[in-house]
Short mmCIF file of C-alpha atoms (C1' of nucleotides) in Angstrom, two decimals:
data_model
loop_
_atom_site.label_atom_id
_atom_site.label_comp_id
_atom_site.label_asym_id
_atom_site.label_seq_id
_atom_site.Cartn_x
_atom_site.Cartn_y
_atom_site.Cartn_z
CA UNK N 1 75.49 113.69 122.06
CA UNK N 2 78.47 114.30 124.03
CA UNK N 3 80.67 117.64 124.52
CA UNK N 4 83.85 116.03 126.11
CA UNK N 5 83.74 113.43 122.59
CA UNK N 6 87.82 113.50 122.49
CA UNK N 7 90.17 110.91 124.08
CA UNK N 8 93.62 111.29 124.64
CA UNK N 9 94.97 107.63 125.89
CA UNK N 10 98.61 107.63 126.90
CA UNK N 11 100.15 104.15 128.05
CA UNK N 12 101.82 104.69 131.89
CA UNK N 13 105.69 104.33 131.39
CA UNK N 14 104.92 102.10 128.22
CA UNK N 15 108.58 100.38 127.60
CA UNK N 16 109.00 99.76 131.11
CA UNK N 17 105.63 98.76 131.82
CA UNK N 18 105.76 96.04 128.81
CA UNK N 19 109.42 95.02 130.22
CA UNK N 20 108.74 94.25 133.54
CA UNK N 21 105.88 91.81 132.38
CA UNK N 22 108.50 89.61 131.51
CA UNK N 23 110.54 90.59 135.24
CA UNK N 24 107.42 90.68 137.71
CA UNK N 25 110.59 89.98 140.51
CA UNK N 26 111.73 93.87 139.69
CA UNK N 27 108.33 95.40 140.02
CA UNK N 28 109.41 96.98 142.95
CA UNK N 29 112.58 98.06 142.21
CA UNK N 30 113.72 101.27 140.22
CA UNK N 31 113.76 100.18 136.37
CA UNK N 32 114.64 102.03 133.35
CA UNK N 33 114.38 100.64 129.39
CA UNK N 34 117.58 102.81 128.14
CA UNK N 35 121.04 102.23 125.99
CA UNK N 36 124.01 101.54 127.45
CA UNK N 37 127.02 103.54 127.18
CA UNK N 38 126.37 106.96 125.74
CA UNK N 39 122.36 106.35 125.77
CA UNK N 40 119.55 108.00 127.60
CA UNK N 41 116.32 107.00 129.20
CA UNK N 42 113.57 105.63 127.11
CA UNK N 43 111.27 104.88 129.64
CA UNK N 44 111.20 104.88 133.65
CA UNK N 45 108.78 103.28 135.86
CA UNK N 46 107.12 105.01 138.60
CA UNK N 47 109.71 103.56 141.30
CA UNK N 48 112.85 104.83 139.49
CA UNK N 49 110.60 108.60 138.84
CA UNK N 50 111.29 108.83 142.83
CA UNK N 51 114.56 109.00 142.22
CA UNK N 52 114.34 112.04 139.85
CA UNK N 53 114.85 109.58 137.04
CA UNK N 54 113.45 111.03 133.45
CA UNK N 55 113.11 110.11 130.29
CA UNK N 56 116.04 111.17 127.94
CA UNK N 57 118.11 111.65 131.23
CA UNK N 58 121.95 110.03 129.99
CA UNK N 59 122.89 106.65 131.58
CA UNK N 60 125.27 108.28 133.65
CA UNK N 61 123.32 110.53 135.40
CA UNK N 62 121.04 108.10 136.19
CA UNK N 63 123.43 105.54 137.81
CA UNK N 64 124.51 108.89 139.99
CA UNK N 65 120.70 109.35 141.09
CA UNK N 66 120.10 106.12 141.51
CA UNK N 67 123.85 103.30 141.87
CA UNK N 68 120.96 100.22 142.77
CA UNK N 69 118.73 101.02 139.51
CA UNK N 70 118.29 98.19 137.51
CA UNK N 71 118.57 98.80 133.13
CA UNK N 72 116.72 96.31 130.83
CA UNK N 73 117.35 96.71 127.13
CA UNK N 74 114.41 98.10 124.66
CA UNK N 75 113.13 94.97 122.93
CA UNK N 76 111.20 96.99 120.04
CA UNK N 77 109.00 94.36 118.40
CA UNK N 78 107.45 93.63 121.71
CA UNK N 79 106.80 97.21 122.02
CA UNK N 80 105.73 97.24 118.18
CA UNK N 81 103.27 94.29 119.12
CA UNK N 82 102.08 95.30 122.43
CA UNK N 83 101.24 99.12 120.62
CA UNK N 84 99.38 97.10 117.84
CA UNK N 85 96.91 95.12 120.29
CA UNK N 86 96.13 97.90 122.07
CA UNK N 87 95.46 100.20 119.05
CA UNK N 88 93.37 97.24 118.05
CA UNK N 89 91.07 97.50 121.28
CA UNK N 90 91.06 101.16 120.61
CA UNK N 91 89.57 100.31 117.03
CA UNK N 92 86.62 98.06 119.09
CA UNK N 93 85.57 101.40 120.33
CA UNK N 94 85.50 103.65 117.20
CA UNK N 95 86.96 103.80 113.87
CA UNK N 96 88.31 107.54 114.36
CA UNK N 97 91.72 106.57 116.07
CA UNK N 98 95.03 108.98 115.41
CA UNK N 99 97.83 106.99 116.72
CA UNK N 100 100.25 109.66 117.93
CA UNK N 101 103.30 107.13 118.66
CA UNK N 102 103.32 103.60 119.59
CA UNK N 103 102.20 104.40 123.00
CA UNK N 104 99.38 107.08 122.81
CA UNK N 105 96.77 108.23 120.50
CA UNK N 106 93.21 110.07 119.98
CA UNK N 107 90.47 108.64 119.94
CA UNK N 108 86.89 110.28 118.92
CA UNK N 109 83.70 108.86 120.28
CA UNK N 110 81.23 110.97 119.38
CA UNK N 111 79.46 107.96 117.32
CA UNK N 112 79.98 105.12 120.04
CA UNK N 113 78.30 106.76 123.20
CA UNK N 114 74.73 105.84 122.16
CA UNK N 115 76.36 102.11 122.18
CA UNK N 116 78.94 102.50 124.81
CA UNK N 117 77.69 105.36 126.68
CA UNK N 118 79.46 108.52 128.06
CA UNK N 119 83.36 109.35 127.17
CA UNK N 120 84.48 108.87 130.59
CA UNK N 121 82.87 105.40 130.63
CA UNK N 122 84.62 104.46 127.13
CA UNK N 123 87.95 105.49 129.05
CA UNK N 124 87.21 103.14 131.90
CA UNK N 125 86.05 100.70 129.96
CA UNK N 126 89.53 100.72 127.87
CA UNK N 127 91.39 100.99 130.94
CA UNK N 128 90.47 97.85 132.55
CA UNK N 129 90.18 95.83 128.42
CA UNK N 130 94.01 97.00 128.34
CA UNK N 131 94.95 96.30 131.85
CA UNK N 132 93.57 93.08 131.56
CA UNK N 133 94.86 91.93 127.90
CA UNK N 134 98.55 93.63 128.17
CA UNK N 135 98.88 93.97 131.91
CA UNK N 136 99.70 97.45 131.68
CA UNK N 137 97.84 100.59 133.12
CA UNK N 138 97.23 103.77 131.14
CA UNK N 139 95.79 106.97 131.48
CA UNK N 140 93.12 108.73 129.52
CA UNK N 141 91.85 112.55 128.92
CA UNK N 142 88.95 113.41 128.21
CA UNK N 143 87.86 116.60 126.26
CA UNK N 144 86.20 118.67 123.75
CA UNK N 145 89.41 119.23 121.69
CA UNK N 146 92.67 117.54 120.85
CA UNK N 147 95.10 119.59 123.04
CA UNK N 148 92.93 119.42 125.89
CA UNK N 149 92.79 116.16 126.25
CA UNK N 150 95.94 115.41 126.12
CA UNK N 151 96.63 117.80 128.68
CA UNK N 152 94.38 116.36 131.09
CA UNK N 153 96.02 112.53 130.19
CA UNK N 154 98.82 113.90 131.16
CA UNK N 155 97.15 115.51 134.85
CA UNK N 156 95.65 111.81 134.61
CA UNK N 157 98.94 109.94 135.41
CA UNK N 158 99.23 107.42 136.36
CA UNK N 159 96.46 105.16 136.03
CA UNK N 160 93.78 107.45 136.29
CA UNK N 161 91.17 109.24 134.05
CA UNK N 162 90.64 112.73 133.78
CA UNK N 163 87.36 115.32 132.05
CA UNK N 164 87.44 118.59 131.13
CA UNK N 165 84.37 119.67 130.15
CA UNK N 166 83.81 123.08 127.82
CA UNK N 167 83.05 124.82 131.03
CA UNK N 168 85.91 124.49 132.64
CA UNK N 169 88.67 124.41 130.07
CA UNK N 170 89.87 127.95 130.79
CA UNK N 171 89.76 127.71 134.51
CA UNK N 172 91.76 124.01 133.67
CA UNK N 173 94.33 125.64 131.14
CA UNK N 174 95.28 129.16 132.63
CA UNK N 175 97.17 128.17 135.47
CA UNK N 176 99.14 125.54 133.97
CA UNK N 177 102.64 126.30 132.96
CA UNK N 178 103.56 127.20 129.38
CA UNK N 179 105.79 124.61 128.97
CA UNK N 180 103.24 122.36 129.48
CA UNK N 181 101.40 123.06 126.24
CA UNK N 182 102.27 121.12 122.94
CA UNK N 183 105.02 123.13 120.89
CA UNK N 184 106.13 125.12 123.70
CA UNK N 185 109.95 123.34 124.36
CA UNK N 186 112.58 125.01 126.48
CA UNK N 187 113.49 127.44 124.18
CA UNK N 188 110.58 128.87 123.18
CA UNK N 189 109.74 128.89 127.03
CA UNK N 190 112.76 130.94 127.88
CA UNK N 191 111.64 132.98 125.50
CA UNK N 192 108.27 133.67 126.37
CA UNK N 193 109.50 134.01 130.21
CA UNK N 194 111.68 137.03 129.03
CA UNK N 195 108.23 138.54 127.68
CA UNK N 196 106.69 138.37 131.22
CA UNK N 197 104.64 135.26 129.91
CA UNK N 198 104.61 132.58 132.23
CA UNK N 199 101.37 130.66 132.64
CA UNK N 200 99.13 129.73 130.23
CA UNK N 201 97.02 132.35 131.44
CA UNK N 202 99.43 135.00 130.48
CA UNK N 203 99.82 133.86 126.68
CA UNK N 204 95.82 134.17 126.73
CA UNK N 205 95.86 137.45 127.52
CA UNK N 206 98.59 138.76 125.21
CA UNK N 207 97.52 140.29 121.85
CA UNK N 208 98.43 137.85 118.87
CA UNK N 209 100.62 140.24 117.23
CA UNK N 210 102.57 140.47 120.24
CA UNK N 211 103.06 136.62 120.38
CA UNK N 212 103.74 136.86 116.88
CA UNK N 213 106.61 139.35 117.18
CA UNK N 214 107.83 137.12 120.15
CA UNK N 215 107.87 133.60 119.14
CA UNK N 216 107.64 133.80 115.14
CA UNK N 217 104.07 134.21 112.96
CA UNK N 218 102.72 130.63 113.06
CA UNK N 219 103.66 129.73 116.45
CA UNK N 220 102.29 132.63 117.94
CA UNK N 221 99.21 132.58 116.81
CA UNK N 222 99.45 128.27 117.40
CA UNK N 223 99.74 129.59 121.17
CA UNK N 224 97.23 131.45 121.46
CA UNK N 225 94.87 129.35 120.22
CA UNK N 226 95.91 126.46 122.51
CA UNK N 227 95.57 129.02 125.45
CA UNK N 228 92.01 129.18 125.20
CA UNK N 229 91.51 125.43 124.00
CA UNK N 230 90.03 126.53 120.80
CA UNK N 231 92.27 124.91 118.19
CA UNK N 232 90.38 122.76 115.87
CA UNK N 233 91.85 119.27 116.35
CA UNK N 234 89.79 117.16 113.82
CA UNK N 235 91.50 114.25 114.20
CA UNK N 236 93.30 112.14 111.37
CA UNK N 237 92.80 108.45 111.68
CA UNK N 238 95.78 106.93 111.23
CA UNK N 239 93.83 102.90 110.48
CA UNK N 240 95.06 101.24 107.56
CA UNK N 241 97.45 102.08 105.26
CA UNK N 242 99.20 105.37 106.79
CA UNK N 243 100.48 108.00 104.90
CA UNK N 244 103.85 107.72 103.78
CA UNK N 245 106.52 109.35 105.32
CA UNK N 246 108.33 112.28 104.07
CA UNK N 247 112.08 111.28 104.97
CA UNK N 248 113.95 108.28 106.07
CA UNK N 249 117.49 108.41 108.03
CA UNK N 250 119.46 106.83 110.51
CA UNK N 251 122.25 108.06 112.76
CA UNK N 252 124.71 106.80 115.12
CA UNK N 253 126.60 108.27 118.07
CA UNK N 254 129.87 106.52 118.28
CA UNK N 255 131.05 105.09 120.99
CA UNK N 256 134.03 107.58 121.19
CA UNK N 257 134.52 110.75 119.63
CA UNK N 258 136.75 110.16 116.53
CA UNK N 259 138.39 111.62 113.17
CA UNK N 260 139.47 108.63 111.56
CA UNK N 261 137.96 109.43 108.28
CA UNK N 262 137.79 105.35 107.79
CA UNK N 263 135.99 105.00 110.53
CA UNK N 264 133.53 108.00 109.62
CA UNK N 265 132.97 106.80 105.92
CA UNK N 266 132.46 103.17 106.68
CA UNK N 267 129.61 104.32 109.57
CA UNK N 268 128.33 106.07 106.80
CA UNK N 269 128.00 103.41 104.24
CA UNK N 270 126.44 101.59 107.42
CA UNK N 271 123.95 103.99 107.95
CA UNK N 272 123.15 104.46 103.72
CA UNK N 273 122.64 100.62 103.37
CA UNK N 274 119.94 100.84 106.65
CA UNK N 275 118.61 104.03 104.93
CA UNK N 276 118.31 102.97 101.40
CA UNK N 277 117.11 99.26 102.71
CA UNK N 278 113.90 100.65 104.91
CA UNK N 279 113.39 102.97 101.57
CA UNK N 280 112.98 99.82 99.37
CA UNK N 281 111.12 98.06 102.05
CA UNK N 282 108.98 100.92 101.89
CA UNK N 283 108.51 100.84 97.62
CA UNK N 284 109.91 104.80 98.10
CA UNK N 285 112.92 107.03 96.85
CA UNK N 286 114.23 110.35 97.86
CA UNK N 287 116.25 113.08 96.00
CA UNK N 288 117.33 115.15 98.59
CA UNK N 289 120.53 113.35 101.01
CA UNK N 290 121.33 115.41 103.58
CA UNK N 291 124.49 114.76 105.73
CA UNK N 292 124.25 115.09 109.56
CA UNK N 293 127.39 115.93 111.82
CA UNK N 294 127.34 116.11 115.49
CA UNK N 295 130.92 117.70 116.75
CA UNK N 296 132.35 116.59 120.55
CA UNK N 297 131.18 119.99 121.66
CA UNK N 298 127.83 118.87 120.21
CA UNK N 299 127.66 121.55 117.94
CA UNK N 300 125.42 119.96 114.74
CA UNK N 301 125.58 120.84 111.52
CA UNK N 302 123.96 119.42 108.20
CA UNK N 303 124.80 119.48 104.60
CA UNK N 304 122.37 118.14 102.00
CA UNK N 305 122.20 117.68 98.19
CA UNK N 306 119.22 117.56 95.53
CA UNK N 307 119.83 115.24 93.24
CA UNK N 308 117.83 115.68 89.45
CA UNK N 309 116.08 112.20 90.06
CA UNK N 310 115.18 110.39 92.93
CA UNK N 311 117.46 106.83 94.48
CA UNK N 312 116.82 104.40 96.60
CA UNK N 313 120.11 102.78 95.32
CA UNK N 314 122.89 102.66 98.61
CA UNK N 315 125.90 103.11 96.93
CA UNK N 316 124.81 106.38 95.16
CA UNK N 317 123.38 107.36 98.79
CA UNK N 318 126.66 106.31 100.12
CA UNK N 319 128.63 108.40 97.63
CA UNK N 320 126.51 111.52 97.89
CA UNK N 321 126.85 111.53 102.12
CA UNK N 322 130.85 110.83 101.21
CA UNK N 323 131.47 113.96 99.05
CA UNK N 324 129.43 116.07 101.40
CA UNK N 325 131.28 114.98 104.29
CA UNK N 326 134.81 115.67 102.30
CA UNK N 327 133.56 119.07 101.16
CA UNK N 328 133.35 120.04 105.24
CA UNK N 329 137.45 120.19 104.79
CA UNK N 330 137.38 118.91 108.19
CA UNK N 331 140.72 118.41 109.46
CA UNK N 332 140.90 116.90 112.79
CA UNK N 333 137.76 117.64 114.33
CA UNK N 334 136.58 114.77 116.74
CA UNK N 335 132.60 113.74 115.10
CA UNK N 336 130.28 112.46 117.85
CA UNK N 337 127.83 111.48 115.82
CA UNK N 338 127.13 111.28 111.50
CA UNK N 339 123.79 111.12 110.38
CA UNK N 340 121.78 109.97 106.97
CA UNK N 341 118.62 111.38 105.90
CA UNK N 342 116.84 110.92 102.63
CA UNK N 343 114.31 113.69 101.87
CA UNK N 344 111.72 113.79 99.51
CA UNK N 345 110.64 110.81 99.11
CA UNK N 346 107.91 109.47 96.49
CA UNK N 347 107.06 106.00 95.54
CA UNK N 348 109.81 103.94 93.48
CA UNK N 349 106.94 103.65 90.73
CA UNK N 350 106.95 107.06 89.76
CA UNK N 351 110.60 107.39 89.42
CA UNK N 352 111.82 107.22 86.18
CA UNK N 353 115.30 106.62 85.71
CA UNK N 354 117.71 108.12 82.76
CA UNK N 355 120.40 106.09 82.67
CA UNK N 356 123.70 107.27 81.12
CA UNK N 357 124.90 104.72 78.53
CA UNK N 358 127.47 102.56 79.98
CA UNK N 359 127.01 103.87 83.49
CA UNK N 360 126.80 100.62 86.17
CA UNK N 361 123.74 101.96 88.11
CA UNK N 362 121.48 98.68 86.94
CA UNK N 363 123.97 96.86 88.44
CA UNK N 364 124.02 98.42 92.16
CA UNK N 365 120.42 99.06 92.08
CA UNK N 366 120.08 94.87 91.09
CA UNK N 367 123.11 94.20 93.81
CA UNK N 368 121.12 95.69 96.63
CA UNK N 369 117.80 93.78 95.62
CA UNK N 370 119.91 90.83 96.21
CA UNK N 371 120.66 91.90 99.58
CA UNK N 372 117.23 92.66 100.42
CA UNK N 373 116.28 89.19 99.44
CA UNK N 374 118.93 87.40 101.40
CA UNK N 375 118.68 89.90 104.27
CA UNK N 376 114.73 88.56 104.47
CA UNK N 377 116.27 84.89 104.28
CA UNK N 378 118.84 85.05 106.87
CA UNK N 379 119.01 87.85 108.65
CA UNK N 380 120.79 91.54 108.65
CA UNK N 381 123.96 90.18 109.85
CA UNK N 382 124.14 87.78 106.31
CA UNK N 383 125.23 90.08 104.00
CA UNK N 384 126.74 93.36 104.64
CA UNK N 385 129.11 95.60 102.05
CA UNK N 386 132.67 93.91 102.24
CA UNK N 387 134.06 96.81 104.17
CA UNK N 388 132.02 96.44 106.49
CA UNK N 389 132.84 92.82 107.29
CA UNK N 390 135.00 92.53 110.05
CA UNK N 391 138.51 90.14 109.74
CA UNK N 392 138.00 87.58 112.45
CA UNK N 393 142.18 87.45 113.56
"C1'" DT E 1 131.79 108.87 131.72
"C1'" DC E 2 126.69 114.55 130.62
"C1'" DT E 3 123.31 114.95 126.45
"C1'" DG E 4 119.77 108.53 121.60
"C1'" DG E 5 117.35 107.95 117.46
"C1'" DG E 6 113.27 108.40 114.82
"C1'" DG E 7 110.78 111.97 112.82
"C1'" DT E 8 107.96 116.79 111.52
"C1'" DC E 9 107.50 121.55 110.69
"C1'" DC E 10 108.98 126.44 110.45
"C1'" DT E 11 112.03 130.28 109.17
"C1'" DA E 12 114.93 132.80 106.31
"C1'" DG E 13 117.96 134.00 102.58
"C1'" DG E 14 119.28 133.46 97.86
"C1'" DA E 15 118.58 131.81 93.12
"C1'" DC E 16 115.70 131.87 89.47
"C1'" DC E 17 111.60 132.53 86.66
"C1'" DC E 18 107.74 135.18 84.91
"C1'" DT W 1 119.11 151.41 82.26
"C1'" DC W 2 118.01 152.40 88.32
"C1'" DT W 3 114.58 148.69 89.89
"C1'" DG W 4 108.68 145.49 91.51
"C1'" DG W 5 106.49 141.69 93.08
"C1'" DG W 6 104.98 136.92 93.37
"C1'" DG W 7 106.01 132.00 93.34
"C1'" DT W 8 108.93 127.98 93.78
"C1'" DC W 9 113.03 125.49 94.79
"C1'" DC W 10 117.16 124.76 97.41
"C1'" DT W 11 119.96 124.98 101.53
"C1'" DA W 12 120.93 125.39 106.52
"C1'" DG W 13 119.59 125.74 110.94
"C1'" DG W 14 116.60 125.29 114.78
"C1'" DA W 15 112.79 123.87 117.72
"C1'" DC W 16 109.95 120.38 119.03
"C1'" DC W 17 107.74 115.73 119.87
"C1'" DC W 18 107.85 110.78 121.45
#
DNA sequence: TCTGGGGTCCTAGGACCC
DNA sequence: TCTGGGGTCCTAGGACCC
C-alpha cells in the first residue's frame, strides 16, 4: 500500500529537448522550437530560460532578450513519436495512465509497488528508462492526489523528482502562489488579489461562498478544494481508443493584417477543407460552425450557426463560415486572424442525411472523398480547391 | 515587428416548451 | 388576463490549459 500512489511526469522543455537530439553542437547555446514571423515560443531550453525566455513569449521579444538565440522549427511527428514511446514506457509501469498532452501525464501506481516498489522508486526508475531510450530528462511528482502532484512536478524541474506525502500537503500548498494552482490564469488571479487573496493559503481560509461570489459558483468552490489538496482526481486512462473529441477547427494569423475580403474567404475555404478533412479522418460530423475573427487591435469575436443535421462536407462548411463572415457588415476593418470550428460533433454513422431532391450535396460530399484519397496518395499539396491554386507567372 | 494554434469548460441571457 | 418554474437548446464571450 502506498499513500503518495499518484504520478505526475512532465517531460523537461519537451520540443526543445527532442530538437536538440538531432543538434547536440547547440546544447549549449540558447534554443527555442517557435514560428517565425508573428509566432511565439513553443518550447525553450534551460539555456535560453536565463535569458527570461518563456514559452508563448512572441518571436520578437525574444530576439530583443536574447539577438544570439538560435530558432529551430517544430517538427510535430517527431514530437508525436517521441510522446508515443514514452507513454509506452509509462504503460510498462501500470495500465492507469491519463495522458494530459503529448508531453505529460498521470500515472497511478497503486497496483505496481508490490512489483516495482515505492512511487518515488517507479519515478526514478522512469527517469533514467526515458533518459536512456529518448535522451531526454523529465521530472516527476509524486502525491496522494492529481493536483498535487503535478504541483510538485512542476517544484521538480528540471530533472528532478519530488513527494508530497498526506502530511505535508498543506504545509506544501499554502505558501505557494495562487497562480500556481490549475485553473487559476491571470485573470482570475487579478481577481482574487483584489479580494486580499494571494497565496494559496489565503483561498483556504476563505469561506466557499465568498469564493463563490468572487470568482463564479464552480470555480470557487474548484479552488477551494485544490487549496487543501482534497479534490478527487480519479484518474481517466486515456490507453486505447480515446474519447472523441467534441470540436475540430483550425485558424490562421495572417501574415499581415488585411481586409481584402478575397483574401479572407479563400483562408477560409483553406481552413474548412483542413477542418472538414481531419473530421472525415476522424469518421465524425458537427452541426454547429462557428466563425472566429481576431481584429488588429486583437479584439476577438465569434459567430456560429446550428445547422438541422450534422456535415462533414467542406463546401457546406465553407459556405456557412462565408455568410457568417458577410453578416459581420464589416467594412474595412483590418482581420488578424479568421478561425473555423466545428462543434458538436458525432460519428458520420449516425448522421442521417435528408437530401433535397435535385440538390448537388452527393456530389461535394463524393468530391471531397476523392480528395481524401488522393491527399493519402500524394500528399496535401496534390489537390487543393482551384482557388486556392496559385498561377505560377 | 508585441501577443500561435489546438482544444475544454463555464456563464449568462433569451427562446421555447411543458 | 397579470404572471411560475423547470428544462433544454442556441448564441456569444471569456478564461484557461498545453
Amino acid at each position: 500500500m502506498t499513500d503518495t500512489p499518484i504520478l505526475h511526469v512532465d517531460m523537461d522543455a519537451f520540443y526543445a529537448s527532442v530538437a536538440l537530439r538531432e543538434r547536440p553542437d547547440l546544447v549549449d547555446q540558447p534554443v527555442v522550437v517557435g514560428g517565425s514571423g508573428r509566432g511565439v515560443v513553443l518550447a525553450a531550453n534551460y539555456v535560453a530560460r536565463r535569458y527570461g525566455v518563456r514559452s508563448a513569449l512572441p518571436m520578437t521579444r525574444v530576439r530583443r532578450l536574447c539577438p544570439h538565440v538560435v530558432v529551430l522549427p517544430p517538427d510535430y511527428d517527431t514530437f508525436t513519436s517521441v510522446s508515443a514511446s514514452v507513454m509506452e514506457t509509462f504503460r510498462e509501469v501500470t495500465p492507469i495512465v491519463q495522458a494530459v498532452s503529448l508531453d505529460e501525464a498521470f500515472l497511478d501506481v497503486r497496483g505496481s509497488v508490490r512489483r516495482l516498489g515505492a512511487p518515488v522508486v517507479i519515478a526514478e526508475q522512469l527517469r533514467s528508462a526515458i533518459h536512456d531510450e529518448q535522451g531526454i530528462t523529465c521530472s516527476v511528482g509524486v502525491a496522494a492526489t492529481v493536483s498535487v502532484a503535478k504541483l510538485a512536478s512542476r517544484r521538480a524541474k528540471p530533472d528532478g523528482v519530488i513527494v508530497v506525502p498526506p502530511s505535508e500537503v498543506t504545509t506544501f500548498l499554502h505558501p505557494l502562489d495562487v497562480g500556481e494552482l490549475y485553473g487559476v490564469g491571470e485573470k482570475t488571479q487579478a481577481l482574487l488579489q483584489r479580494f486580499g487573496l494571494v497565496t494559496v493559503g489565503d483561498v483556504a481560509h476563505t469561506p466557499v461562498r465568498t469564493l463563490q461570489r468572487a470568482v463564479g459558483h464552480h470555480l470557487g468552490s474548484h479552488l477551494h478544494d485544490l487549496a487543501w489538496g482534497t479534490d478527487r482526481g480519479d484518474l481517466t486512462p486515456t490507453a486505447g481508443p480515446h474519447e472523441p473529441e467534441r470540436s475540430m477547427g483550425a485558424d490562421e494569423t495572417f501574415s499581415r493584417d488585411t481586409d481584402d475580403r478575397d483574401v479572407i474567404v479563400r483562408e477560409l475555404l483553406r481552413l474548412s477543407a483542413r477542418v472538414a478533412g481531419r473530421m472525415r479522418a476522424a469518421g465524425v460530423a458537427g452541426r454547429t460552425i462557428t466563425l472566429k475573427v481576431r481584429f488588429a487591435d486583437f479584439t476577438t469575436i465569434t459567430r456560429s450557426r446550428t445547422m438541422s443535421e450534422a456535415t462533414d462536407v467542406t463546401v457546406e462548411i465553407h459556405r456557412a463560415v462565408t455568410r457568417l463572415y458577410d453578416a459581420l457588415g464589416l467594412q474595412r476593418a483590418r482581420l488578424r486572424l479568421v478561425g473555423v470550428r466545428v462543434e458538436g460533433l458525432v460519428p458520420r454513422s449516425t448522421v442521417h442525411r435528408q437530401l433535397v431532391l435535385g440538390e448537388p450535396e452527393h456530389g461535394w460530399a463524393e468530391a471531397d472523398r476523392a480528395v481524401d484519397l488522393a491527399t493519402r496518395r500524394f500528399g496535401s499539396a496534390a489537390v487543393r480547391p482551384a482557388s486556392l491554386v496559385v498561377e505560377r507567372a
